[in-house]
GROMACS .gro file of C-alpha atoms in nm:
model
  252
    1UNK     CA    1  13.783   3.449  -2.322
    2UNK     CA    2  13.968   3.786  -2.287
    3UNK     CA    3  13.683   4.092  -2.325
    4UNK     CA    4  13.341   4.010  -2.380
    5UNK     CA    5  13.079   4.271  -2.499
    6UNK     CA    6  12.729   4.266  -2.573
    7UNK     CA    7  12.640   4.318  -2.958
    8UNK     CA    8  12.238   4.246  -2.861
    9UNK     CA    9  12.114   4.252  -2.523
   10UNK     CA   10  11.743   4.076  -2.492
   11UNK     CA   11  11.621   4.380  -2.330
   12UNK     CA   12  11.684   4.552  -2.620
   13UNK     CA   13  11.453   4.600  -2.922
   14UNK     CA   14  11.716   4.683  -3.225
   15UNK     CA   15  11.562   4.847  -3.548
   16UNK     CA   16  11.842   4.738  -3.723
   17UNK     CA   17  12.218   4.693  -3.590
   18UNK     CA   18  12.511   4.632  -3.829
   19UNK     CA   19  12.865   4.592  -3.771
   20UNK     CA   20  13.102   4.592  -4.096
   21UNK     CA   21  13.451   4.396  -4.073
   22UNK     CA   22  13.729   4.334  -4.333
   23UNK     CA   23  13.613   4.002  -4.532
   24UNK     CA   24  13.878   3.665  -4.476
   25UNK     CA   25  14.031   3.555  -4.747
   26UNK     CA   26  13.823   3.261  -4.796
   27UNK     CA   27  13.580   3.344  -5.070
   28UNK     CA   28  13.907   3.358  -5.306
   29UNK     CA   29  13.884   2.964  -5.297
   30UNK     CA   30  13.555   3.002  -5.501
   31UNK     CA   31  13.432   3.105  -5.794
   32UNK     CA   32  13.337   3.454  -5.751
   33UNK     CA   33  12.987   3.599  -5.840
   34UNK     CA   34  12.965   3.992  -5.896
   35UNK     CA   35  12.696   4.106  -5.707
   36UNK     CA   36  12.653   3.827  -5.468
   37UNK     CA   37  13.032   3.696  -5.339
   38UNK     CA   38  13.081   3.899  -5.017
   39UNK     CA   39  13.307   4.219  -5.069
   40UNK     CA   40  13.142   4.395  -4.788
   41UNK     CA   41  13.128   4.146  -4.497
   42UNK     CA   42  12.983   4.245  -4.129
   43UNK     CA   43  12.709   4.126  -3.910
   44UNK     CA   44  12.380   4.244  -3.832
   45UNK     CA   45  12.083   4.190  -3.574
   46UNK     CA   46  11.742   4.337  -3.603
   47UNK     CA   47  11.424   4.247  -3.459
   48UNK     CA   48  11.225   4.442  -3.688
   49UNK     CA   49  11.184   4.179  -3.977
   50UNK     CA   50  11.005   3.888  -3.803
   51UNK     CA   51  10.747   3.948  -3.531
   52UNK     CA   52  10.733   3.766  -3.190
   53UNK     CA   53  10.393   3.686  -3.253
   54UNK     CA   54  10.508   3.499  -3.604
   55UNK     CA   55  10.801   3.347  -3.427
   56UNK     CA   56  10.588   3.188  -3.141
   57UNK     CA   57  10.409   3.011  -3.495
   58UNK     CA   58  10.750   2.916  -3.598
   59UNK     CA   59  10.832   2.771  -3.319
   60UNK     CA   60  10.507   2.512  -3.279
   61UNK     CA   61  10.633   2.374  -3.661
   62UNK     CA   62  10.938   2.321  -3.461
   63UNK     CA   63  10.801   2.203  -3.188
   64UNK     CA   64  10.550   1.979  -3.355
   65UNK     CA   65  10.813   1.868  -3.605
   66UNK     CA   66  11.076   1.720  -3.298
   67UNK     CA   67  10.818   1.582  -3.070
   68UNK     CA   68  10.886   1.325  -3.361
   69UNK     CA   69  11.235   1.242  -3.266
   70UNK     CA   70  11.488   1.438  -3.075
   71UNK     CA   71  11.811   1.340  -3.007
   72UNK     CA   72  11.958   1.121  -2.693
   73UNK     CA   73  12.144   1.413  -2.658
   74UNK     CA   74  12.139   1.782  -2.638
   75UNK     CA   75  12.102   1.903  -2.988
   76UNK     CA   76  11.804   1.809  -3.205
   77UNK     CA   77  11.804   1.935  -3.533
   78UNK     CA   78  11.464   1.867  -3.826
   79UNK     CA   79  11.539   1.975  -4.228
   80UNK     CA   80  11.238   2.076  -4.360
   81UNK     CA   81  11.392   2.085  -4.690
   82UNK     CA   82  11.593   1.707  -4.670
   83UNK     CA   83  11.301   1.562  -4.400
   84UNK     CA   84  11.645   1.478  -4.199
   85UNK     CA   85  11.534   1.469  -3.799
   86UNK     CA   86  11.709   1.353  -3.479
   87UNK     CA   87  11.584   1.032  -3.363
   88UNK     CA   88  11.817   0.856  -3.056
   89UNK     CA   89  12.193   0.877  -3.191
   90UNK     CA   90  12.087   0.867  -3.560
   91UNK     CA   91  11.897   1.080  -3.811
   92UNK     CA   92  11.580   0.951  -4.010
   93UNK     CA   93  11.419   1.089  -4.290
   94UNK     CA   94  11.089   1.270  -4.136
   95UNK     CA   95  10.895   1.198  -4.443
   96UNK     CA   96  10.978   0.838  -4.547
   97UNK     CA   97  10.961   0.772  -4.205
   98UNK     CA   98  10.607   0.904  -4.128
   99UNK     CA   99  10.472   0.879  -4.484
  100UNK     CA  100  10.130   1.015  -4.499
  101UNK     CA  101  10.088   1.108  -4.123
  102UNK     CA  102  10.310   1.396  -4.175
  103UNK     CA  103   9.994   1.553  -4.304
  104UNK     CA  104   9.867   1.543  -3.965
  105UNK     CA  105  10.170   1.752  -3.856
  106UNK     CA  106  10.240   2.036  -4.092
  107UNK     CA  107  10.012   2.249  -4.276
  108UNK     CA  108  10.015   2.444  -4.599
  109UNK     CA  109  10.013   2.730  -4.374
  110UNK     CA  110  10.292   2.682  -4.167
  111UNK     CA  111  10.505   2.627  -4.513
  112UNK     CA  112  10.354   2.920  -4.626
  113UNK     CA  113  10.466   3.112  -4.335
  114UNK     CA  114  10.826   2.978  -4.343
  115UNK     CA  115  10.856   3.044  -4.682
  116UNK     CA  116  10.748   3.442  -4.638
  117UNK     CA  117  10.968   3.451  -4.312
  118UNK     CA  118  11.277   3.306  -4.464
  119UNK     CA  119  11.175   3.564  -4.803
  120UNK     CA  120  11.209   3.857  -4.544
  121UNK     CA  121  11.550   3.752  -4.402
  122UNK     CA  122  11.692   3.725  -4.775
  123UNK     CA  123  11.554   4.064  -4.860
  124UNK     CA  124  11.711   4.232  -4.495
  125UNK     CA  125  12.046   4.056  -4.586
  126UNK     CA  126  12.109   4.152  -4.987
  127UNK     CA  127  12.010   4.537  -4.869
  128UNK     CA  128  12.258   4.528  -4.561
  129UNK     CA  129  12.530   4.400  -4.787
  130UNK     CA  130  12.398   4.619  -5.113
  131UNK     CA  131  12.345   4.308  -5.320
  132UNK     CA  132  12.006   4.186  -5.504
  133UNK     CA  133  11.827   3.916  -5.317
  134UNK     CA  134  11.746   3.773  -5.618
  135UNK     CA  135  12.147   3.674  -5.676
  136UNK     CA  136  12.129   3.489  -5.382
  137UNK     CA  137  11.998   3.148  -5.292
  138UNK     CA  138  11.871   2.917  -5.011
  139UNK     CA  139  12.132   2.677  -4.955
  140UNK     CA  140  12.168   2.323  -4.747
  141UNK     CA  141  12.172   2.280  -4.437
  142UNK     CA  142  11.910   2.498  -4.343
  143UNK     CA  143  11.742   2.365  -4.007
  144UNK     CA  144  11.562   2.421  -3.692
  145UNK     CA  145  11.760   2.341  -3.370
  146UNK     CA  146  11.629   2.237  -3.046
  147UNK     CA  147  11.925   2.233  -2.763
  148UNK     CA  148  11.854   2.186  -2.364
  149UNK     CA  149  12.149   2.093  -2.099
  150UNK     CA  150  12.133   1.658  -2.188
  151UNK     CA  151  12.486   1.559  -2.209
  152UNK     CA  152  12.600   1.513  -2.558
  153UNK     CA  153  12.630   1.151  -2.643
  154UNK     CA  154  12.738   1.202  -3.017
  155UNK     CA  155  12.947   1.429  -3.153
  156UNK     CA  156  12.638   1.584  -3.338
  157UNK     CA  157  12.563   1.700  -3.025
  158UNK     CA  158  12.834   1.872  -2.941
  159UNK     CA  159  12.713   2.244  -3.091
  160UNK     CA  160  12.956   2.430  -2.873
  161UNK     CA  161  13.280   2.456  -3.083
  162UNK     CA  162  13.425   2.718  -3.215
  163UNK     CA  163  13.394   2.717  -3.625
  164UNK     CA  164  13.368   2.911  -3.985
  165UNK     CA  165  13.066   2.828  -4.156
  166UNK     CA  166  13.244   2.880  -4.455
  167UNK     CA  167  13.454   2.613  -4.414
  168UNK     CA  168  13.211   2.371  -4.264
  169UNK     CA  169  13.021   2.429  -4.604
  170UNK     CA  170  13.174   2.561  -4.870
  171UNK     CA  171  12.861   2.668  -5.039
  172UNK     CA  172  12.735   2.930  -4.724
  173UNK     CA  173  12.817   3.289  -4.810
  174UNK     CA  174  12.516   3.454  -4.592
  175UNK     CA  175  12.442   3.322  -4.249
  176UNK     CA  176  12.131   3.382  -4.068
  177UNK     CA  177  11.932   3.308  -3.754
  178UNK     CA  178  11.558   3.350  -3.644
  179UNK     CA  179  11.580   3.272  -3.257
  180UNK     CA  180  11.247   3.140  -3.128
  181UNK     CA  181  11.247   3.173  -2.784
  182UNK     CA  182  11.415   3.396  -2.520
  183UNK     CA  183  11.760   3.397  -2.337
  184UNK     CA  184  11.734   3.406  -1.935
  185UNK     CA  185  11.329   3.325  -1.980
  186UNK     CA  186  11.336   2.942  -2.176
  187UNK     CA  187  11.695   2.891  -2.122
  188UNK     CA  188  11.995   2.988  -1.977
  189UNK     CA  189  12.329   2.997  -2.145
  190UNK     CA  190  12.278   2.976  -2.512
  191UNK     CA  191  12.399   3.295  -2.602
  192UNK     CA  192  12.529   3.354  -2.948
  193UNK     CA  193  12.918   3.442  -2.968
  194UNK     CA  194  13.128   3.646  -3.223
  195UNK     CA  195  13.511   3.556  -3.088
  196UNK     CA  196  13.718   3.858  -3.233
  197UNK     CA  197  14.099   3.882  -3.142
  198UNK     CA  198  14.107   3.970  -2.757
  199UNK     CA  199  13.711   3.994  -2.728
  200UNK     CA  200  13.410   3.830  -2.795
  201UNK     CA  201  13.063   4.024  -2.930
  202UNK     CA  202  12.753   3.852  -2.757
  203UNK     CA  203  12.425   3.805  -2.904
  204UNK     CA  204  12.116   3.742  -2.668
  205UNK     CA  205  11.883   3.522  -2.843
  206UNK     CA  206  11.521   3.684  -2.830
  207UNK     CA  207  11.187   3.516  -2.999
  208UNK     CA  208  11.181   3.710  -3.315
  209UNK     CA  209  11.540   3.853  -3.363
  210UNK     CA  210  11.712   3.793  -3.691
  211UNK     CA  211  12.127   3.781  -3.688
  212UNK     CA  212  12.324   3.756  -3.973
  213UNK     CA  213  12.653   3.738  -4.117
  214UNK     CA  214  12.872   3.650  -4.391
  215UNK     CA  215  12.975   3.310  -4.382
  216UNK     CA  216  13.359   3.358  -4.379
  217UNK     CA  217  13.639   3.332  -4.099
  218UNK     CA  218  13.564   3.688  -4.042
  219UNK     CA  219  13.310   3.575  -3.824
  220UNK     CA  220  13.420   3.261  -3.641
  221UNK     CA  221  13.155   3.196  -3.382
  222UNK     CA  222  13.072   3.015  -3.122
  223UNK     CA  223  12.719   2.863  -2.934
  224UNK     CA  224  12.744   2.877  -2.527
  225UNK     CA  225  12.613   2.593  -2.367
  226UNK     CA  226  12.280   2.570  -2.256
  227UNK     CA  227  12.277   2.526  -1.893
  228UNK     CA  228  11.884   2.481  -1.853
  229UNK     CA  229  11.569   2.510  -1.982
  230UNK     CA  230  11.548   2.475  -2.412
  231UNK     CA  231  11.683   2.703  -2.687
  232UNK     CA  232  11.473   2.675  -2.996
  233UNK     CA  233  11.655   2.871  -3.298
  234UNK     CA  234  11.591   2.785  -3.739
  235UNK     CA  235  11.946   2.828  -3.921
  236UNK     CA  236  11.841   2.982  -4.297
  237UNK     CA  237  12.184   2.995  -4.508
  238UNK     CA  238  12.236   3.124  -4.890
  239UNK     CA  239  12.484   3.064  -5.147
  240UNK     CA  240  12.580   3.311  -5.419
  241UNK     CA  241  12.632   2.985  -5.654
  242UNK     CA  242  12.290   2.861  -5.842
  243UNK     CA  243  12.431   2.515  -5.818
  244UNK     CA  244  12.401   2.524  -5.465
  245UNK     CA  245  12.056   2.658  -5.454
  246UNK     CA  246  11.795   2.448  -5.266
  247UNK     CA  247  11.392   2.502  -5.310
  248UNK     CA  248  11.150   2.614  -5.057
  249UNK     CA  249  11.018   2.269  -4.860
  250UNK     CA  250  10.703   2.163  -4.999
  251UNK     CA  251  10.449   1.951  -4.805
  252UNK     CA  252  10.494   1.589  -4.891
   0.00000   0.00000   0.00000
């Protein structure tokens, strides 16, 4: 892995952290938007935008939401937005398959929180990169994960490799992540990794801290496996192209 180094440490409480490097070349394979389309690309971590106390909340939709399903394997993801949830080796649709009972799940309130939470990570984003958060817009997939140490038994489940969210889906230009519970306390391994020529840049998930990036292969990345206990983390994603724009999930 050559040199690693810790960008966040989860003994650390960052105001605001940001790291600017030269943007790929990628976002030349799409239509451009001024204003929007990355020109300044970097990554950031702060734990100033979402409180622990708010991402303990976040994490009982989560938690409330999987005790549903879960995958046979190590990596459960639920869509708020699509209803898509792990069940076994598949994926089911959360609210054709639990119709009306999903009521007794989910509350306005906890949409109402995930819609202000995921409004605050959009607004910390455009003003790291100098754009207008209204130019940009939630895009699909944007999920919660649940990952412990089962072996994988689909490749879904395999979370580890190395890849460009860009290129996994075209329509990410913005990357971010609200981590839900804490490295070294509910799990170990897990960490979030950065892998830079000759070094790697660590990130330490903590309940409450928001990282973020552009979506590019400036910032090909990497999850470590979790060797115990569970990693709970929600994946919020925007596009700079309106045709890729998903709404906020509504209740059912």
């Amino acid at each position: 892995d050559g040199h690693t180094e810790a960008l966040a440490r989860r003994s650390e409480i960052l105001q605001d952290k940001f790291i600017e490097v030269p943007c790929s070349e990628d976002y030349n394979s799409y239509k451009r938007f001024e204003g929007c389309t990355p020109r300044k690309c970097g990554r950031g971590v702060t734990d100033a935008v979402i409180t622990r106390e708010e991402a303990e909340r976040i994490r009982r939709i989560a938690e409330r939401g999987l005790s549903l399903g879960g995958s046979d394997g190590g990596a459960s993801i639920l869509d708020l937005h699509s209803g898509a949830l792990s069940l076994g080796k598949h994926f089911v649709n959360l609210y054709r398959y639990f119709g009306d009972k999903i009521q007794d799940i989910f509350t306005e309130e906890d949409f109402a929180l995930y819609r202000d939470v995921r409004q605050r990570i959009q607004q910390r984003i455009a003003q790291a990169f100098g754009i207008s958060s209204a130019s940009m817009y939630l895009t699909k997939p944007t999920f919660f994960s649940r990952i412990n140490n089962t072996e994988a038994k689909t490749t879904h489940d395999e979370y580890w490799h190395p890849h460009v969210d860009k290129v996994t889906y075209g329509s990410f230009d913005y990357t971010s992540l609200l981590y839900l519970s804490d490295y070294t306390e509910d799990f170990g391994g897990g960490r979030f990794i950065f892998m830079d020529a000759g070094s790697n840049k660590t990130i330490e998930p903590r309940a409450g801290r928001v990282s973020f990036f552009t979506s590019g292969s400036e910032n090909l990345h990497r999850v470590e496996k979790v060797h115990w206990g569970t990693r709970y983390a929600i994946t919020i994603s925007f596009t700079c192209n309106p045709d890729h724009g998903i709404g906020d999930p509504v209740l059912m």
